[in-house]
Amino acid sequence: FPFGNTLTKEILSNPAYEKWFFSRFTVATMENEMKWYSTEWNQNQEDYKIPDDMLKMAQKYGVKVRGHNVFWDDQNSQIKWVRPMGVDQLKAAVQKRLKSVVSRYAGKVIHWDVLNENLHFNFFETKLGPNASPMIYQQVGQIDHNAILFMNEFNTLEQPMDPNGTPTKYIAKMKLIQGYPGNGGLKLGVGLESHFSTPNIPYVRGALDTLAQLKLPMWMTEVDVVKGPNQVKYLEQVLREGYGHPGVQGIVMWAAWHANGCYVMCLTDNTFKNLPVGALVDKLIAEWKTHATSATTDANGLVELDLAHGDYKLTVNHPSSLAASHTITVDAASSEHTVSLKV
């Protein structure tokens, strides 16, 4: 089961951070380093050295990387030189940024958060028109044919009372993107940030059930829980609910380490010793890894196994022959999957 965390540029010069991160997680999201304001703070002065180096480090360990993000729809997160642009200027800047970042990392990232938080915010729609989202998704998909293009949003799971992020509105926006001319073949995904204070687990389950009807890959992309006496308990509830839901295909936490303090939730102290939330995460990682197990077939050579999603090596032993091995992948498409092994 893909389980990851955010990382920061501090990992490039901190071997202890590097060892701690890559000994645990199979997916990484750069916290800010791939965002537009990090790669082109000054207009026409692009600098990708830091995200390039972070990507190379992740690749060294076989850790998959989510592309976060191409654009952010929040007015307050735009670079100062982008905000005052007129329509034609902004169109040109958007094209340049989109082609630059997506072509650079196409084939190297598994996902793109294409237009971050475009339910709550509308900077690009206000400037470029109501079809800005579907047009941008289309253009990203034309460059990167393999990555899944996510609609990454907050409060769809976290806050039942937020009228801007409801599952119903999320589905409507996703269908707008899907229904735009030329977007029928896009590989789209449901990104649920999952920044919790006090989780309402029955609501979370209902929201996941509703969003699963889109029949798209669904990930919890930025999981954290605010600090408090129930932080560990609430985090465990959220992670187990995500892991246990058949529609959720992966989880990434928003718990990047900073020497001067984390965004909301730190897993370790500054010597990389686990805090209580970090101990919980390690416990769940160990629990969710596959372990050796055995079963005996019936007289007809049949056995039924109930397996969590993951990669498995099946070895059949019989007194009359040599052992036969076979590798299978169990995923959402593998329900009641039959595997025949010849011995």
Coordinates of C-alpha atoms in Angstrom, one line a residue:
F1 CA 0.0 0.0 0.0
P2 CA 1.6 3.3 -1.1
F3 CA 2.3 5.3 2.1
G4 CA 4.3 8.5 2.0
N5 CA 5.2 11.8 3.5
T6 CA 6.2 15.3 2.4
L7 CA 9.9 16.2 2.4
T8 CA 11.8 19.5 2.4
K9 CA 15.1 20.7 0.8
E10 CA 16.8 20.2 4.2
I11 CA 17.0 16.5 3.3
L12 CA 19.7 17.3 0.7
S13 CA 22.3 18.3 3.4
N14 CA 21.1 16.2 6.4
P15 CA 22.1 12.5 6.2
A16 CA 20.0 11.7 9.4
Y17 CA 16.9 13.1 7.8
E18 CA 17.7 11.2 4.6
K19 CA 18.1 7.9 6.4
W20 CA 15.0 8.4 8.5
F21 CA 12.7 9.3 5.6
F22 CA 13.8 6.7 3.0
S23 CA 13.8 3.9 5.5
R24 CA 10.1 4.3 6.0
F25 CA 8.2 5.8 3.1
T26 CA 7.5 4.6 -0.5
V27 CA 6.0 7.9 -1.8
A28 CA 7.3 11.5 -1.4
T29 CA 5.7 14.9 -2.1
M30 CA 7.9 18.0 -2.1
E31 CA 6.4 20.5 0.3
N32 CA 7.1 23.7 -1.6
E33 CA 10.1 23.1 -3.8
M34 CA 8.3 22.2 -7.1
K35 CA 5.8 25.1 -6.8
W36 CA 5.9 28.0 -9.2
Y37 CA 7.0 30.5 -6.6
S38 CA 10.0 28.2 -5.7
T39 CA 11.2 27.7 -9.3
E40 CA 10.6 31.2 -10.7
W41 CA 10.5 33.7 -7.9
N42 CA 11.8 36.3 -10.3
Q43 CA 10.2 36.4 -13.8
N44 CA 12.2 34.5 -16.5
Q45 CA 14.7 33.3 -13.9
E46 CA 13.9 29.6 -13.5
D47 CA 15.9 27.5 -11.1
Y48 CA 15.1 23.8 -10.7
K49 CA 18.3 22.7 -9.0
I50 CA 16.7 21.9 -5.7
P51 CA 13.7 19.9 -6.9
D52 CA 16.0 18.1 -9.4
D53 CA 18.3 17.1 -6.6
M54 CA 15.4 16.0 -4.4
L55 CA 13.9 13.9 -7.2
K56 CA 17.3 12.2 -7.8
M57 CA 17.6 11.4 -4.1
A58 CA 14.1 9.8 -4.1
Q59 CA 14.9 7.9 -7.3
K60 CA 18.1 6.5 -5.7
Y61 CA 15.9 4.9 -3.0
G62 CA 13.1 3.8 -5.4
V63 CA 10.7 6.2 -3.8
K64 CA 7.9 7.5 -6.1
V65 CA 7.3 11.2 -6.3
R66 CA 4.0 13.2 -6.6
G67 CA 4.3 16.4 -8.7
H68 CA 3.0 19.2 -6.4
N69 CA 2.0 21.4 -8.0
V70 CA 1.7 22.8 -11.5
F71 CA -0.5 25.8 -10.4
W72 CA -2.2 26.9 -7.2
D73 CA -5.6 28.6 -7.6
D74 CA -5.2 30.7 -4.4
Q75 CA -4.8 34.4 -5.1
N76 CA -2.6 34.9 -2.0
S77 CA -0.2 32.2 -3.2
Q78 CA 0.6 33.8 -6.5
I79 CA 4.1 35.3 -7.1
K80 CA 4.0 39.1 -6.9
W81 CA 4.8 39.5 -10.6
V82 CA 1.9 37.2 -11.6
R83 CA -0.9 38.9 -9.7
P84 CA -1.2 42.1 -11.7
M85 CA -0.9 40.5 -15.2
G86 CA -3.6 41.1 -17.8
V87 CA -5.2 38.2 -19.7
D88 CA -2.7 37.9 -22.5
Q89 CA 0.3 38.2 -20.2
L90 CA -1.1 35.6 -17.8
K91 CA -1.9 33.2 -20.7
A92 CA 1.7 33.4 -21.9
A93 CA 3.1 33.0 -18.4
V94 CA 0.8 30.0 -17.7
Q95 CA 1.9 28.3 -20.9
K96 CA 5.5 28.9 -20.1
R97 CA 5.3 27.5 -16.6
L98 CA 3.1 24.6 -17.6
K99 CA 5.4 23.4 -20.4
S100 CA 8.5 24.0 -18.3
V101 CA 7.6 22.1 -15.2
V102 CA 5.6 19.3 -16.8
S103 CA 8.0 18.5 -19.6
R104 CA 10.9 18.5 -17.1
Y105 CA 9.4 15.9 -14.8
A106 CA 7.1 14.0 -17.2
G107 CA 7.8 10.3 -16.8
K108 CA 9.5 11.0 -13.4
V109 CA 6.5 11.8 -11.2
I110 CA 3.5 9.5 -10.7
H111 CA 1.0 12.2 -10.2
W112 CA 0.4 15.9 -10.8
D113 CA -1.7 18.2 -8.6
V114 CA -2.7 20.2 -11.6
L115 CA -4.6 23.3 -10.3
N116 CA -4.4 23.0 -6.5
E117 CA -7.5 23.8 -4.5
N118 CA -9.7 25.0 -7.4
L119 CA -12.9 24.4 -5.5
H120 CA -12.1 27.0 -2.8
F121 CA -10.1 29.4 -5.0
N122 CA -10.4 30.7 -8.5
F123 CA -7.5 33.0 -9.4
F124 CA -7.1 31.5 -12.8
E125 CA -10.8 31.2 -13.5
T126 CA -11.3 34.9 -12.6
K127 CA -8.5 35.9 -14.9
L128 CA -8.8 33.4 -17.8
G129 CA -12.4 32.4 -17.7
P130 CA -14.6 29.6 -16.2
N131 CA -12.9 26.9 -18.3
A132 CA -9.4 27.6 -17.0
S133 CA -9.3 24.4 -15.0
P134 CA -10.3 21.9 -17.8
M135 CA -8.0 23.7 -20.3
I136 CA -5.0 23.5 -17.9
Y137 CA -5.7 19.8 -17.2
Q138 CA -5.9 19.1 -20.9
Q139 CA -2.6 20.8 -21.6
V140 CA -0.8 18.9 -18.8
G141 CA -2.2 15.6 -20.1
Q142 CA -0.9 16.4 -23.6
I143 CA 2.6 16.7 -22.3
D144 CA 2.6 13.9 -19.6
H145 CA 0.7 10.9 -20.8
N146 CA 1.5 8.6 -17.9
A147 CA 1.0 10.6 -14.7
I148 CA -2.4 10.7 -13.0
L149 CA -3.8 14.3 -13.0
F150 CA -5.2 15.0 -9.5
M151 CA -7.8 17.5 -8.4
N152 CA -6.3 18.2 -4.9
E153 CA -8.7 19.8 -2.4
F154 CA -9.2 20.4 1.3
N155 CA -12.2 20.1 3.6
T156 CA -13.9 17.5 1.3
L157 CA -13.3 15.0 4.1
E158 CA -12.3 17.2 7.0
Q159 CA -15.2 19.7 7.4
P160 CA -18.8 18.7 6.9
M161 CA -19.9 22.3 7.3
D162 CA -17.6 23.8 4.6
P163 CA -20.0 24.6 1.7
N164 CA -17.2 25.1 -0.8
G165 CA -15.6 21.7 -0.5
T166 CA -18.5 19.2 -0.3
P167 CA -18.2 15.8 -2.1
T168 CA -21.1 16.9 -4.3
K169 CA -19.3 20.0 -5.5
Y170 CA -16.1 18.1 -5.9
I171 CA -17.8 15.6 -8.2
A172 CA -19.4 18.4 -10.2
K173 CA -16.0 20.1 -10.7
M174 CA -14.4 16.8 -11.7
K175 CA -17.2 16.1 -14.2
L176 CA -16.7 19.7 -15.6
I177 CA -13.0 18.8 -16.2
Q178 CA -13.9 15.4 -17.7
G179 CA -16.7 16.8 -19.9
Y180 CA -14.6 19.5 -21.6
P181 CA -14.0 18.8 -25.3
G182 CA -10.9 16.7 -25.7
N183 CA -10.6 15.6 -22.1
G184 CA -12.3 12.2 -22.4
G185 CA -9.0 10.3 -22.3
L186 CA -7.4 12.1 -19.4
K187 CA -6.1 10.0 -16.5
L188 CA -7.7 11.8 -13.6
G189 CA -7.5 11.3 -9.9
V190 CA -9.2 12.3 -6.7
G191 CA -6.9 14.1 -4.3
L192 CA -8.1 14.6 -0.7
E193 CA -5.8 16.7 1.4
S194 CA -7.1 15.6 4.8
H195 CA -6.0 18.3 7.2
F196 CA -7.9 17.4 10.3
S197 CA -8.6 18.9 13.7
T198 CA -11.3 16.6 15.1
P199 CA -12.2 14.0 12.5
N200 CA -15.8 13.0 12.0
I201 CA -15.1 9.4 10.9
P202 CA -18.7 8.5 9.8
Y203 CA -18.7 11.6 7.6
V204 CA -15.2 10.7 6.3
R205 CA -16.5 7.2 5.3
G206 CA -19.6 8.6 3.7
A207 CA -17.6 11.2 1.7
L208 CA -15.2 8.5 0.5
D209 CA -18.1 6.3 -0.5
T210 CA -19.6 9.2 -2.5
L211 CA -16.3 10.1 -4.2
A212 CA -15.6 6.5 -5.0
Q213 CA -18.5 6.6 -7.4
L214 CA -16.3 8.6 -9.8
K215 CA -14.4 5.4 -10.2
L216 CA -11.1 7.2 -10.3
P217 CA -7.9 6.6 -8.4
M218 CA -8.4 8.2 -5.0
W219 CA -5.6 9.3 -2.6
M220 CA -5.4 11.1 0.7
T221 CA -2.6 13.5 -0.2
E222 CA -1.7 15.8 2.8
V223 CA -2.8 14.0 6.0
D224 CA -2.2 15.7 9.3
V225 CA -4.0 16.3 12.6
V226 CA -3.5 19.5 14.7
K227 CA -1.6 19.2 17.9
G228 CA -3.7 18.3 21.0
P229 CA -4.3 15.6 23.6
N230 CA -6.0 13.4 21.1
Q231 CA -3.6 13.9 18.2
V232 CA -2.3 10.3 18.1
K233 CA -5.7 8.8 18.5
Y234 CA -7.2 11.0 15.8
L235 CA -4.4 10.4 13.4
E236 CA -4.8 6.6 13.8
Q237 CA -8.5 6.9 13.2
V238 CA -7.9 8.8 10.0
L239 CA -5.1 6.6 8.6
R240 CA -7.0 3.4 9.4
E241 CA -10.1 4.7 7.7
G242 CA -8.2 5.6 4.6
Y243 CA -6.3 2.4 4.5
G244 CA -9.4 0.4 5.1
H245 CA -11.5 2.0 2.4
P246 CA -11.5 0.0 -0.9
G247 CA -11.5 3.2 -3.0
V248 CA -8.3 4.8 -1.4
Q249 CA -5.2 3.7 -3.3
G250 CA -2.6 5.6 -1.3
I251 CA -1.9 8.0 1.6
V252 CA 0.7 10.7 1.9
M253 CA 1.1 12.7 5.1
W254 CA 1.8 16.4 5.4
A255 CA 4.4 16.0 8.1
A256 CA 7.6 17.4 6.5
W257 CA 10.4 17.9 9.0
H258 CA 11.8 21.4 9.5
A259 CA 14.6 22.3 12.0
N260 CA 12.5 25.3 13.1
G261 CA 9.2 23.4 13.4
C262 CA 6.7 21.6 11.2
Y263 CA 3.6 22.9 9.5
V264 CA 1.2 21.3 11.9
M265 CA 2.5 17.8 12.8
C266 CA 6.0 16.6 13.4
L267 CA 6.7 12.9 13.5
T268 CA 10.2 13.3 15.1
D269 CA 12.3 15.7 17.2
N270 CA 15.3 17.3 15.7
T271 CA 17.5 14.2 16.3
F272 CA 15.0 12.1 14.4
K273 CA 13.7 10.2 17.4
N274 CA 10.1 9.5 17.1
L275 CA 7.5 11.6 18.8
P276 CA 4.2 9.8 19.7
V277 CA 2.7 10.4 16.3
G278 CA 5.9 9.1 14.7
A279 CA 5.7 6.0 16.8
L280 CA 2.2 5.5 15.6
V281 CA 3.2 5.8 12.0
D282 CA 6.0 3.3 12.4
K283 CA 3.5 0.9 14.0
L284 CA 1.1 1.2 11.1
I285 CA 3.9 0.8 8.5
A286 CA 5.0 -2.4 10.1
E287 CA 1.4 -3.7 10.3
W288 CA 0.6 -2.8 6.7
K289 CA 3.7 -4.5 5.2
T290 CA 3.2 -7.9 3.8
H291 CA 4.5 -10.8 5.9
A292 CA 5.2 -14.5 5.2
T293 CA 2.2 -16.7 5.7
S294 CA 1.2 -20.2 4.6
A295 CA -1.9 -22.1 3.6
T296 CA -2.8 -25.6 2.6
T297 CA -4.9 -26.4 -0.5
D298 CA -7.8 -28.8 -0.5
A299 CA -7.7 -32.1 -2.3
N300 CA -8.2 -30.4 -5.7
G301 CA -5.3 -28.0 -5.2
L302 CA -7.5 -25.0 -4.4
V303 CA -7.0 -22.4 -1.7
E304 CA -8.7 -19.1 -1.1
L305 CA -6.7 -16.2 0.3
D306 CA -7.9 -12.9 1.6
L307 CA -5.1 -10.4 0.9
A308 CA -4.4 -6.7 1.4
H309 CA -3.4 -4.8 -1.7
G310 CA 0.3 -5.2 -2.5
D311 CA 2.8 -7.4 -4.4
Y312 CA 3.1 -11.0 -3.4
K313 CA 5.4 -14.0 -4.2
L314 CA 3.5 -17.2 -4.0
T315 CA 5.5 -20.4 -3.6
V316 CA 3.9 -23.8 -3.9
N317 CA 5.5 -26.8 -2.2
H318 CA 4.5 -30.4 -2.9
P319 CA 6.4 -33.6 -2.0
S320 CA 6.3 -34.9 -5.5
S321 CA 7.9 -31.9 -7.2
L322 CA 10.2 -28.9 -6.9
A323 CA 8.8 -25.6 -5.5
A324 CA 7.0 -23.4 -8.0
S325 CA 6.9 -19.6 -7.6
H326 CA 4.7 -16.9 -9.1
T327 CA 4.5 -13.2 -8.4
I328 CA 1.1 -11.4 -8.3
T329 CA -0.1 -7.9 -7.7
V330 CA -3.3 -7.5 -5.7
D331 CA -5.1 -4.2 -6.2
A332 CA -8.6 -2.8 -6.7
A333 CA -9.0 -4.6 -10.0
S334 CA -8.1 -8.0 -8.4
S335 CA -11.3 -8.8 -6.6
E336 CA -11.9 -12.5 -6.6
H337 CA -8.9 -12.9 -8.8
T338 CA -7.9 -16.5 -9.7
V339 CA -4.3 -17.5 -10.1
S340 CA -3.3 -20.9 -11.5
L341 CA 0.1 -22.3 -10.7
K342 CA 1.5 -25.4 -12.4
V343 CA 3.8 -27.7 -10.4

